[in-house]
Tab-separated table of C-alpha atoms in Angstrom:
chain	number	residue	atom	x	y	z
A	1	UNK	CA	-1.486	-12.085	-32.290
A	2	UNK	CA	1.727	-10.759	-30.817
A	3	UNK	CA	-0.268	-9.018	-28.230
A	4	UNK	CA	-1.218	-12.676	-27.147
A	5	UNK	CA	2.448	-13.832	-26.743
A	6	UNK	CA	2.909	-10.673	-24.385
A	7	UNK	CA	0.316	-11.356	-22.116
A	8	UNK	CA	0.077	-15.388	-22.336
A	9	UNK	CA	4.306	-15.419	-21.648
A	10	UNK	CA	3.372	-13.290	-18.928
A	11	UNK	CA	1.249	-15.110	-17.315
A	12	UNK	CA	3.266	-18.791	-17.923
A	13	UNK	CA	5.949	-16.776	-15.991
A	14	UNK	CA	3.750	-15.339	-12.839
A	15	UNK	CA	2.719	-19.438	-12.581
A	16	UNK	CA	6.095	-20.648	-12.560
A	17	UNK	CA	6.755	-17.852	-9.527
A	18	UNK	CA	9.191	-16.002	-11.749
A	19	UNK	CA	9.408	-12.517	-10.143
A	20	UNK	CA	7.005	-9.886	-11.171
A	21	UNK	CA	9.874	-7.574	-12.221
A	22	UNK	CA	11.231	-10.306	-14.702
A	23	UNK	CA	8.549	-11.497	-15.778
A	24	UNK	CA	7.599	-8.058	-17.170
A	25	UNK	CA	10.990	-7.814	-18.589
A	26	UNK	CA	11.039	-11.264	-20.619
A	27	UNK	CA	7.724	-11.120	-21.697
A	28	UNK	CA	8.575	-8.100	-22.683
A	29	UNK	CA	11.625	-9.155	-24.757
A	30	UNK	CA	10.046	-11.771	-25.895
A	31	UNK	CA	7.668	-9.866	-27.352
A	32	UNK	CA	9.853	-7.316	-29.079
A	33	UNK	CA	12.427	-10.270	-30.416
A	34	UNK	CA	9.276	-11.485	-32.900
A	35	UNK	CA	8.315	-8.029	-33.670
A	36	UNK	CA	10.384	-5.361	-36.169
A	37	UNK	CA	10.610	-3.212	-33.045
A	38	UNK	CA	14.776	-2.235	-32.441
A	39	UNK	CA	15.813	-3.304	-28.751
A	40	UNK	CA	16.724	0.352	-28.529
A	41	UNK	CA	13.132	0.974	-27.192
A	42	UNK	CA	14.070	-0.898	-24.106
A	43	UNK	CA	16.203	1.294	-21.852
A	44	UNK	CA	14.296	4.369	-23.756
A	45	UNK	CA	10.678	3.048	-22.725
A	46	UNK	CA	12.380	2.101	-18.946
A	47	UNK	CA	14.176	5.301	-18.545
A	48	UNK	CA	10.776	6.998	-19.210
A	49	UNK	CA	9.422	5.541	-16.567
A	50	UNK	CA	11.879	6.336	-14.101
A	51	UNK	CA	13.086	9.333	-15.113
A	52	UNK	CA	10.662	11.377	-13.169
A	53	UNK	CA	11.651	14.512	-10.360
A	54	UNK	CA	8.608	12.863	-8.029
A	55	UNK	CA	10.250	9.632	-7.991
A	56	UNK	CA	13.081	10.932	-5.910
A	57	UNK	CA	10.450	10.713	-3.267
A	58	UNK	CA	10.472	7.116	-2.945
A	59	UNK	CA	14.152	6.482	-1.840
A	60	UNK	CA	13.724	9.247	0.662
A	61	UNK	CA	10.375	7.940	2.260
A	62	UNK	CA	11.859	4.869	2.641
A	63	UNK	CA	15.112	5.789	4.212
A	64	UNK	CA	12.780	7.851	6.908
A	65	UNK	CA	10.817	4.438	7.614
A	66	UNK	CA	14.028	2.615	7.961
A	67	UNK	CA	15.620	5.162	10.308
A	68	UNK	CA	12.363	5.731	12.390
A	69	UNK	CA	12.126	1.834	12.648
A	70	UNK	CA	15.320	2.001	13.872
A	71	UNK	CA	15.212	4.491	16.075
A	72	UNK	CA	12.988	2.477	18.295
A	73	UNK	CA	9.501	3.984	16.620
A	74	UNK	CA	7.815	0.693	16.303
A	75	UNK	CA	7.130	0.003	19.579
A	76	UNK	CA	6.101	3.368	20.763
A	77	UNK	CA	4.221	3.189	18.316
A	78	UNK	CA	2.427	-0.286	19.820
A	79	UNK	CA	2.788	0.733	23.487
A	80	UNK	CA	0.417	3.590	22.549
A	81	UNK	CA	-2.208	1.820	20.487
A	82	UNK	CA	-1.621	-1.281	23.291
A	83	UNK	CA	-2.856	1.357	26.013
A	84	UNK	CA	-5.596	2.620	24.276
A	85	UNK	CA	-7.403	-0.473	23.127
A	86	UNK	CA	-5.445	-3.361	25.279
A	87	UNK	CA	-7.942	-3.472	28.093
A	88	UNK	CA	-11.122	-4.700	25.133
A	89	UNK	CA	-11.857	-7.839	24.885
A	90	UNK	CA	-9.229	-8.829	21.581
A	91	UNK	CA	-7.150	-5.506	22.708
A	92	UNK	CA	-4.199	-7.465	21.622
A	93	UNK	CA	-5.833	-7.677	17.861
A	94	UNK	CA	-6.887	-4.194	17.902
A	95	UNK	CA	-3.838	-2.619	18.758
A	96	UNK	CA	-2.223	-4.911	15.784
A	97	UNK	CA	-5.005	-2.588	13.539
A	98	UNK	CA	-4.571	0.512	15.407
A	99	UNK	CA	-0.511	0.499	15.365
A	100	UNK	CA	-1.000	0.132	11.517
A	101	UNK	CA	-2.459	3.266	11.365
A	102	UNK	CA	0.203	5.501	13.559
A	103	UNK	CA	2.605	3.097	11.406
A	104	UNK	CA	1.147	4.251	7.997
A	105	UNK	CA	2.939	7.867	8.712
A	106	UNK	CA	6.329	5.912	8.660
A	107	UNK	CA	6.497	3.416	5.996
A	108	UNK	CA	4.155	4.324	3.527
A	109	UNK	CA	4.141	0.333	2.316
A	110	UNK	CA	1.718	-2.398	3.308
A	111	UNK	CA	4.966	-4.635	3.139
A	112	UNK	CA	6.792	-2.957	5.500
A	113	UNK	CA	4.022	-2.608	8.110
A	114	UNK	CA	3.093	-6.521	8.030
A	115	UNK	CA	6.946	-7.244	8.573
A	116	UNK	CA	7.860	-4.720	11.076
A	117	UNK	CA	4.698	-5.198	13.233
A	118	UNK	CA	4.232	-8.522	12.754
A	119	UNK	CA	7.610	-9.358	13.657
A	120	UNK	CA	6.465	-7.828	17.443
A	121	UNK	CA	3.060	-8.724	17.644
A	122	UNK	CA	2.588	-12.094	15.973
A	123	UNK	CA	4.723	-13.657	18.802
A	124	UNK	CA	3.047	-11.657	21.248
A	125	UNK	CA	-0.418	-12.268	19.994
A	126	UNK	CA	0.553	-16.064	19.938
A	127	UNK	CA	1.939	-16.192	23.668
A	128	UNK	CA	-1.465	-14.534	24.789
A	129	UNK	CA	-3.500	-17.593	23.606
A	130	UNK	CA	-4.487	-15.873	19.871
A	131	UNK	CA	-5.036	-18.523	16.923
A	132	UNK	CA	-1.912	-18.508	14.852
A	133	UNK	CA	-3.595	-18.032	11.756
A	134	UNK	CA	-5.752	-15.498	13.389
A	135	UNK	CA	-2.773	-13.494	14.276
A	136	UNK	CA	-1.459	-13.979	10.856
A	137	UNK	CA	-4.772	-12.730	9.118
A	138	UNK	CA	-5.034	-9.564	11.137
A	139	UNK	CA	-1.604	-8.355	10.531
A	140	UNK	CA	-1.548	-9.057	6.895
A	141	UNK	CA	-4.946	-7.100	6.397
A	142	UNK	CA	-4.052	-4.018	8.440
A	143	UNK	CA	-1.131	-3.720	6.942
A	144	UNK	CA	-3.413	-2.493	3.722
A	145	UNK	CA	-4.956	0.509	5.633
A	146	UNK	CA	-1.299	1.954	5.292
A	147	UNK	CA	-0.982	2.621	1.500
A	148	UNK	CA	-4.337	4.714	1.909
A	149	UNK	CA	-2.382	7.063	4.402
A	150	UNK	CA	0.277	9.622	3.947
A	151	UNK	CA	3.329	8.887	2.861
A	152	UNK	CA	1.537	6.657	0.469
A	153	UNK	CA	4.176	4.989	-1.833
A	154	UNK	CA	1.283	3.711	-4.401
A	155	UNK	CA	-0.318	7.654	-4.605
A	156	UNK	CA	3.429	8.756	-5.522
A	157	UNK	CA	2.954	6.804	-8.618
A	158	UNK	CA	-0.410	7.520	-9.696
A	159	UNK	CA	0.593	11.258	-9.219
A	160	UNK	CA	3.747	10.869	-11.031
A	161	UNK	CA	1.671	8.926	-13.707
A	162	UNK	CA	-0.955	11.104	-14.606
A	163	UNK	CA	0.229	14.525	-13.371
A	164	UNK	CA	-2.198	14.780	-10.310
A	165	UNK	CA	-1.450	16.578	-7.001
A	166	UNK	CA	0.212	14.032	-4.831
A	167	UNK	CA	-0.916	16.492	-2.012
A	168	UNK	CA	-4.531	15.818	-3.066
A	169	UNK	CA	-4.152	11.782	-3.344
A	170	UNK	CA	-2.545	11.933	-0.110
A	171	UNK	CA	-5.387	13.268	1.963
A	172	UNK	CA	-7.842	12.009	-0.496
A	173	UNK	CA	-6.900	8.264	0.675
A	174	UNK	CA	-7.770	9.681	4.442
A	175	UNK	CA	-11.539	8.627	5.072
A	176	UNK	CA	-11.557	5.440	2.816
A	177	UNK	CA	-8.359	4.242	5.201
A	178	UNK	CA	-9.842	4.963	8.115
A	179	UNK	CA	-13.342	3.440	7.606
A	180	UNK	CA	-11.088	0.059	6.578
A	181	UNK	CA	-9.326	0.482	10.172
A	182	UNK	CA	-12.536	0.976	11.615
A	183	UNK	CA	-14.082	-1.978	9.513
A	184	UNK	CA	-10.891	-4.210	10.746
A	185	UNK	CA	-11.065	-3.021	14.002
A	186	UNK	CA	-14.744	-4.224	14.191
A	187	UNK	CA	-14.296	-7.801	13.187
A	188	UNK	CA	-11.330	-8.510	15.386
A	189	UNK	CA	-13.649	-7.203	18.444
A	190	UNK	CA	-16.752	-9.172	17.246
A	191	UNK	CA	-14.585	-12.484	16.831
A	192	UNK	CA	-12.743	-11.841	19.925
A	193	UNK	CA	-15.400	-12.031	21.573
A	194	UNK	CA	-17.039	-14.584	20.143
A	195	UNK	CA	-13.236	-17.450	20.860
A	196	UNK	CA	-13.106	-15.279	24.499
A	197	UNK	CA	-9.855	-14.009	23.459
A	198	UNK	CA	-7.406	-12.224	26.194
A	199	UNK	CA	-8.046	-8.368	27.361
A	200	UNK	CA	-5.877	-6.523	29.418
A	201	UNK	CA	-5.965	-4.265	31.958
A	202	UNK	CA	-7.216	-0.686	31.898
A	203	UNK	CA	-4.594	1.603	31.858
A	204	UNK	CA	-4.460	4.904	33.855
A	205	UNK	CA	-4.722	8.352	32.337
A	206	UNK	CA	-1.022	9.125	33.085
A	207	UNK	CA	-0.034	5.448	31.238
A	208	UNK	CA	-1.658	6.251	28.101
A	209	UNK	CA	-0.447	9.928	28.183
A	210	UNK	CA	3.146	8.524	28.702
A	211	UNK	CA	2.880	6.572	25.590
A	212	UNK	CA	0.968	9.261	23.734
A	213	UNK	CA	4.452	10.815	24.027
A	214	UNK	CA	6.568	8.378	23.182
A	215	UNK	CA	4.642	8.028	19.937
A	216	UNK	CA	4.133	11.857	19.829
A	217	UNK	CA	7.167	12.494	17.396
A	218	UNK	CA	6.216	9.830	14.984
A	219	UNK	CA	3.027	10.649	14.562
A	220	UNK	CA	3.797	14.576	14.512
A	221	UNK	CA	6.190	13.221	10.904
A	222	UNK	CA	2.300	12.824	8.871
A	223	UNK	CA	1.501	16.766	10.123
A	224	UNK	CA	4.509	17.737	9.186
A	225	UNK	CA	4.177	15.933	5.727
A	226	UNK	CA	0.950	16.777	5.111
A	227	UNK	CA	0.780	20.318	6.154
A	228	UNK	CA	4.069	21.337	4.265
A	229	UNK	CA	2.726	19.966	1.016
A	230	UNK	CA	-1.399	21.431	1.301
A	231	UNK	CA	0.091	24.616	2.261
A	232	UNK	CA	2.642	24.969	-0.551
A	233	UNK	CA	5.733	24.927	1.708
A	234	UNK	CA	7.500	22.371	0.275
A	235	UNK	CA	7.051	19.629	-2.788
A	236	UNK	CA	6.381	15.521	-2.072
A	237	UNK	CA	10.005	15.424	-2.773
A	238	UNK	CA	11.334	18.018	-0.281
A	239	UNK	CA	8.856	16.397	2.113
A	240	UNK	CA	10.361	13.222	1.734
A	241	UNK	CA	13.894	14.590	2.263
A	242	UNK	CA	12.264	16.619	5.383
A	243	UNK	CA	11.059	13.254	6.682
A	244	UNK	CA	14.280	11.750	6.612
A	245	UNK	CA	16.724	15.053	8.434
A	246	UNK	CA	13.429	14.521	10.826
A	247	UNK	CA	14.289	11.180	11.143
A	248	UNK	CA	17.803	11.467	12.042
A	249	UNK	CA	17.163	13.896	15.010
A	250	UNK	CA	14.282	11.968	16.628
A	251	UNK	CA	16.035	8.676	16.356
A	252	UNK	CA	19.414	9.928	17.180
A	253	UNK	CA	18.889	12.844	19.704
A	254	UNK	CA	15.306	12.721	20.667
A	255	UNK	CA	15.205	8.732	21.523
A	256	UNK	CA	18.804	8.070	21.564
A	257	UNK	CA	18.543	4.556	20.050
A	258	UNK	CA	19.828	4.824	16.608
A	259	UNK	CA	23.006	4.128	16.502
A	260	UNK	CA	25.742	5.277	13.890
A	261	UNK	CA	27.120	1.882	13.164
A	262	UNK	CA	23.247	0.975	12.047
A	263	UNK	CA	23.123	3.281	9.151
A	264	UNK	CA	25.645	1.980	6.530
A	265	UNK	CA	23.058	-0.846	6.784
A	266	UNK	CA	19.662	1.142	7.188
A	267	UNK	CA	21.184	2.532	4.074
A	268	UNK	CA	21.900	-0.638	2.050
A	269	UNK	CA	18.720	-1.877	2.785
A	270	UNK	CA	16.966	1.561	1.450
A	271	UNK	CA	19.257	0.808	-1.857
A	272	UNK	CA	18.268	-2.616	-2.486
A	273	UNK	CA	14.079	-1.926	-1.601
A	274	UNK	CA	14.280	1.099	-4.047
A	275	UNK	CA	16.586	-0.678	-6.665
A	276	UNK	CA	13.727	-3.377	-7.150
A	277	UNK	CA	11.219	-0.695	-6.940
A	278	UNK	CA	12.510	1.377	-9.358
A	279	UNK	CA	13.802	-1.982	-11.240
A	280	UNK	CA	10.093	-2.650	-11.364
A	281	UNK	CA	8.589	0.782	-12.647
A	282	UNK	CA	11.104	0.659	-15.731
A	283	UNK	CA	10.234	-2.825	-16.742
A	284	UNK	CA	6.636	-1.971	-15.988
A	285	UNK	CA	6.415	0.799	-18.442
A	286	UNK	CA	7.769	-0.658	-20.657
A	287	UNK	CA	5.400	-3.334	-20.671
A	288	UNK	CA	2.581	-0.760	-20.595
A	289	UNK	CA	4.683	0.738	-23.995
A	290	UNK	CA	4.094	-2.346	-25.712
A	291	UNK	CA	0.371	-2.601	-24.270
A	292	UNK	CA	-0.217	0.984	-26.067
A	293	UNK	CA	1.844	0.093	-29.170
A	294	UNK	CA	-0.828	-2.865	-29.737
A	295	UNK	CA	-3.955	-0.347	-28.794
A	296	UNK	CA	-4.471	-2.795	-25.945
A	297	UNK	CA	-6.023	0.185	-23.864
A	298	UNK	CA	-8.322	1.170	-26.001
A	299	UNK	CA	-10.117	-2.287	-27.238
A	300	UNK	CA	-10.134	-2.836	-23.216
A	301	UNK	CA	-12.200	0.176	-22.471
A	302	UNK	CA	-13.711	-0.517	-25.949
A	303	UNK	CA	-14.602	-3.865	-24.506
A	304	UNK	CA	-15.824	-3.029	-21.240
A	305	UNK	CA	-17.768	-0.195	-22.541
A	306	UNK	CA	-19.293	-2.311	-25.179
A	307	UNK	CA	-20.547	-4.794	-22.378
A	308	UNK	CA	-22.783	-1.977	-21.202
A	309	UNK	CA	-23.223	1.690	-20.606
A	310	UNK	CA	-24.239	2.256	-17.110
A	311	UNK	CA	-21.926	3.664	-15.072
A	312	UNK	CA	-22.920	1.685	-11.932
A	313	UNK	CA	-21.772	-1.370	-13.868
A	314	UNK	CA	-19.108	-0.196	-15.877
A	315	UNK	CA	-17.402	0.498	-11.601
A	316	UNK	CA	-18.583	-3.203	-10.765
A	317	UNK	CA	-16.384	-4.631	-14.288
A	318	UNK	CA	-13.300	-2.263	-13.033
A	319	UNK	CA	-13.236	-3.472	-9.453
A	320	UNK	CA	-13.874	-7.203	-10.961
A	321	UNK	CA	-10.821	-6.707	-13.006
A	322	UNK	CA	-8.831	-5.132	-10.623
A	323	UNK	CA	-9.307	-7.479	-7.745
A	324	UNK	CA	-8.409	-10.048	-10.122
A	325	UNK	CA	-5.127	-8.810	-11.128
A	326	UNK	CA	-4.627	-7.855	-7.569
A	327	UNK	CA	-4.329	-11.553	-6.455
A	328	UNK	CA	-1.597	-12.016	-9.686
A	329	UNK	CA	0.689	-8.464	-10.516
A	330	UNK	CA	2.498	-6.008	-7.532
A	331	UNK	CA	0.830	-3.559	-6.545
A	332	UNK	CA	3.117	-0.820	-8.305
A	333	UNK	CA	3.214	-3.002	-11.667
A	334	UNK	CA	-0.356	-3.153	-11.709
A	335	UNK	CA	-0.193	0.852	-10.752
A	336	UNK	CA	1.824	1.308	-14.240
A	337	UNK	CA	0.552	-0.808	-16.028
A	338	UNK	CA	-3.400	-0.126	-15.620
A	339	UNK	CA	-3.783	3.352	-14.492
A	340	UNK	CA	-3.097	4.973	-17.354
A	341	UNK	CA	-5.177	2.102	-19.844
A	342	UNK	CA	-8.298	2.495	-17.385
A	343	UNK	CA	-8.500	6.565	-16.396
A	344	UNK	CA	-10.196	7.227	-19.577
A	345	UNK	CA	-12.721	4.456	-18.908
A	346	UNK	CA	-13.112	5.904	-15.509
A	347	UNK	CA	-13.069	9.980	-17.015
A	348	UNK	CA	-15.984	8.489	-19.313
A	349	UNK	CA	-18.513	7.841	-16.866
A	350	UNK	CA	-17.627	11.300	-14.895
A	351	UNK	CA	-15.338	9.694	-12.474
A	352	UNK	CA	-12.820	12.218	-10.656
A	353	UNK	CA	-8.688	11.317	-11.326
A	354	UNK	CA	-8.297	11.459	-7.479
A	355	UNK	CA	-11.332	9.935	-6.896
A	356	UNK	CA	-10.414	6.737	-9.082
A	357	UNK	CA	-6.193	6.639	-7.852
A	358	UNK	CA	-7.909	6.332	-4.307
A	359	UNK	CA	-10.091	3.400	-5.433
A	360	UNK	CA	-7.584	1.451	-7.891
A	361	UNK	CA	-5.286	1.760	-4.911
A	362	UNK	CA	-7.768	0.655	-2.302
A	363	UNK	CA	-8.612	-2.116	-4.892
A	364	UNK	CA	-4.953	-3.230	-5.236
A	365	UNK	CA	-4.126	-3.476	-1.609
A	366	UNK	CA	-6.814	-5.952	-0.854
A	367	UNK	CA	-4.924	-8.681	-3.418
A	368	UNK	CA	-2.061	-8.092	-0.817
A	369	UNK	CA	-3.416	-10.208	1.267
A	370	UNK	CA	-5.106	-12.832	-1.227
A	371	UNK	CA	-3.571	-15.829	-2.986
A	372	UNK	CA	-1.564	-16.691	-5.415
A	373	UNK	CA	1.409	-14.005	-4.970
A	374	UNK	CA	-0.073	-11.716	-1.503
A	375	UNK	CA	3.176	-10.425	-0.046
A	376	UNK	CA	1.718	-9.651	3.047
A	377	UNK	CA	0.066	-12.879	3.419
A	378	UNK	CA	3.206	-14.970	2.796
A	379	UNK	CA	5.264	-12.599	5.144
A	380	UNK	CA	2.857	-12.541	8.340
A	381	UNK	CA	2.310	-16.472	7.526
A	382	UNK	CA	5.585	-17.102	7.732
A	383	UNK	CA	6.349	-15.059	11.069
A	384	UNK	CA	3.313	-17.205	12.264
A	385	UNK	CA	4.541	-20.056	11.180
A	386	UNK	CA	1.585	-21.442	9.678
A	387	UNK	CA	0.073	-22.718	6.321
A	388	UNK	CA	-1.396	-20.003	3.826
A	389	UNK	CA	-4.401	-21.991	3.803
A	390	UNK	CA	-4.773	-21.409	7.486
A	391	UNK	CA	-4.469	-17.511	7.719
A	392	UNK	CA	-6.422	-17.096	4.386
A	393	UNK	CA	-9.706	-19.330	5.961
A	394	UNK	CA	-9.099	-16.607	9.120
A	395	UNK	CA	-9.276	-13.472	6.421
A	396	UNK	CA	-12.660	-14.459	5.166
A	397	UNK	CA	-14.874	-12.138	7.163
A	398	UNK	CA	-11.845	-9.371	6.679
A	399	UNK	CA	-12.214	-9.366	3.317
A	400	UNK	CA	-16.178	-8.907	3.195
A	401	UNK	CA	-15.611	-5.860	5.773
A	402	UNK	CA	-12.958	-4.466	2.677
A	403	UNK	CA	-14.907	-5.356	-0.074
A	404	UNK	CA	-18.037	-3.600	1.652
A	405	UNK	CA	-15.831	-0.672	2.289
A	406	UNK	CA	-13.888	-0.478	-1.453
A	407	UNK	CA	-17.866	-0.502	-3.163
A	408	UNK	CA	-19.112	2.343	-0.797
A	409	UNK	CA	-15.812	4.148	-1.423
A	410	UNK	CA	-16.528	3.778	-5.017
A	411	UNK	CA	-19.752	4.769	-5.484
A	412	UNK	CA	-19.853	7.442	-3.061
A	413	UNK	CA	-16.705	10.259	-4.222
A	414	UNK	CA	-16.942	12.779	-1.704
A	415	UNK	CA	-15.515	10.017	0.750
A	416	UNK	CA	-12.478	10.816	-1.219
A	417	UNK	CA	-12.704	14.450	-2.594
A	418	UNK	CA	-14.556	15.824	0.352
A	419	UNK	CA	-11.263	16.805	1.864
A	420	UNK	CA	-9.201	17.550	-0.944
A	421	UNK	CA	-11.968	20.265	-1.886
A	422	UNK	CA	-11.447	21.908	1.425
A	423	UNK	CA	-8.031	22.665	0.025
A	424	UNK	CA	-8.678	24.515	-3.188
């Protein structure tokens, strides 16, 4: 019965567009004020959470996206994708897709992709004769290729949560990202076509080489990351802390545009993004405390495994669920919350740990983009200027290309352990 005042206050407070953060908190306190259970498990359940050596990685990834950003990245970043695919029919839309990929090595959030490209290309896009919703829709949903690419914020905390190589969720999220891109990339051509969007012109060898270079140091940051961490050189930690010294000398010396008087504030906004993050992750677990206190987890995978016992469907119920609370909970709440409750479901049918943190990731990232509470679809919407209702009717065929790509993903593993096992 008390479980029930948890989760219904929960939900009264998502509807009422409390934050996710509080509403995990008061729920939360709620819960415990009609229970025998001292307040002391409050800042012990939320210090558990966050007290973690891994986590350490999060501030510093996100200071190395700030300072890149700064240092003038970004556009490289869409000069090079602009000359690659700019002269295709809908180049304008494909190098929105393709820039989220060269930008997933920077940010490692879905968040900060759809705000920091969209703030360049949605105007640009809009200027070339692109529908405003369409330009809306196509940032928002490549923004969710970055998460499956290193530095992957969301594969921090699934590795910090259930003790798995970060190094091997990293690369693991490699193949399922780039058959989304690919997917993304596909539809944008094929409806480009279709409203005789804009193309460019072809650019010469020596153009695209030019801005091959310009993004050459940004890009280089994932190689770095990625090869000090498979190779044992370094931890996701140090790596992060690498990315950020990195950082500083390309922005500063190599491009010359950031700018000392910029960092005091590149710096408080770092604080305030990883103060609600971390915020988040305490109040989260202790949520998830309470959910284990009441044996929630294990009359949920009682529940779904009592429904039936094939594996194929006992996937198909986890992806329902998940999609669902996609559209409702944060991405990282969900992360706490529901990795840990469903990783025994998915270890019962044979299902790798990596293998499963790609696909509840891949899984969550889609609801970024859906109704009620999508982040990336209010942000991109709002540099569009244009009703929800108007970019989510333009993300229709989107999300059957990522729904498509999330079931092959998760019924075919070695798209996600094929190169982690070169590795071991």
């Amino acid at each position: 019965m008390m479980a029930l005042v948890l989760v219904i206050g929960f939900l009264v407070l998502i509807m009422l567009g409390v934050p996710i953060a509080f509403s995990l908190g008061i729920s939360s306190l709620l819960y415990l004020l009609l229970t025998d259970i001292p307040l002391t498990i409050i800042p012990q359940a939320m210090f558990s959470g966050m007290d973690s050596f891994v986590m350490l990685a999060i501030p510093a990834f996100i200071l190395a996206g700030n300072l890149m950003n700064a240092g003038g990245i970004t556009d490289r970043i869409i000069a090079f994708a602009k000359a690659c695919v700019g002269h295709i029919r809908g180049g304008l839309g494909m190098t929105n897709v393709a820039s989220s990929l060269g930008f997933a090595g920077i940010s490692g959030t879905a968040l900060s992709d759809t705000a920091s490209l969209g703030s360049v290309l949605i105007p640009s896009m809009k200027r070339e004769g692109y529908g405003s919703g369409f330009s809306a829709a196509v940032t928002s949903i490549s923004s969710t290729v970055g998460p499956m690419l290193p530095p992957s914020l969301p594969m921090i905390i699934i590795g910090t949560l259930a003790g798995i190589s970060i190094g091997d969720l990293f690369i693991a999220g490699a193949i399922p990202g780039l058959l989304l891109a690919a997917g993304f990339l596909i539809v944008t051509y094929a409806i480009s076509v279709k409203r005789r969007y804009p193309k460019g012109d072809r650019q010469p060898l020596s153009v695209v080489g030019k801005s091959f270079l310009g993004a050459f140091w940004a890009l280089l940051m994932v190689v770095i990351i990625m090869w000090g961490i498979l190779g044992g050189y370094f931890t996701p930690t140090e790596a992060a802390v690498i990315a950020v010294v990195y950082a500083f000398i390309i922005g500063g010396l190599v491009y010359r545009e950031l700018k000392p008087r910029e960092i005091p504030t590149i710096i408080g906004n770092t604080l305030t993004l990883t103060a609600s993050i971390i915020l988040l992750v305490g109040l989260a677990n202790l949520f998830g405390w309470i959910l284990v206190y009441e044996d929630i987890p294990i009359m949920l995978a009682d529940g779904i495994l009592s429904i039936t016992e094939n594996s194929f469907l006992i996937v198909l119920l986890m992806l329902g669920l998940l999609l669902i609370i996609g559209m409702f909970i944060e991405t990282i709440a969900a992360l706490v919350i529901l990795f840990p409750v469903l990783l025994p479901v998915a270890e019962s049918i044979g299902m790798d740990p990596i293998h499963f943190g790609v696909v509840m990731v891949l899984t969550l990232m889609i609801g970024l983009s859906t109704p009620p509470v999508g982040v990336c679809l209010f942000v991109a919407s709002g540099i569009a200027k244009v009703p929800i209702g108007k970019t989510v009717k333009e993300l229709i065929p989107y999300f059957g290309v990522a729904l498509f790509v999330l079931l092959l993903v998760s019924y075919v593993p070695s798209l996600s352990l094929f190169l982690p096992s070169l590795f071991e």
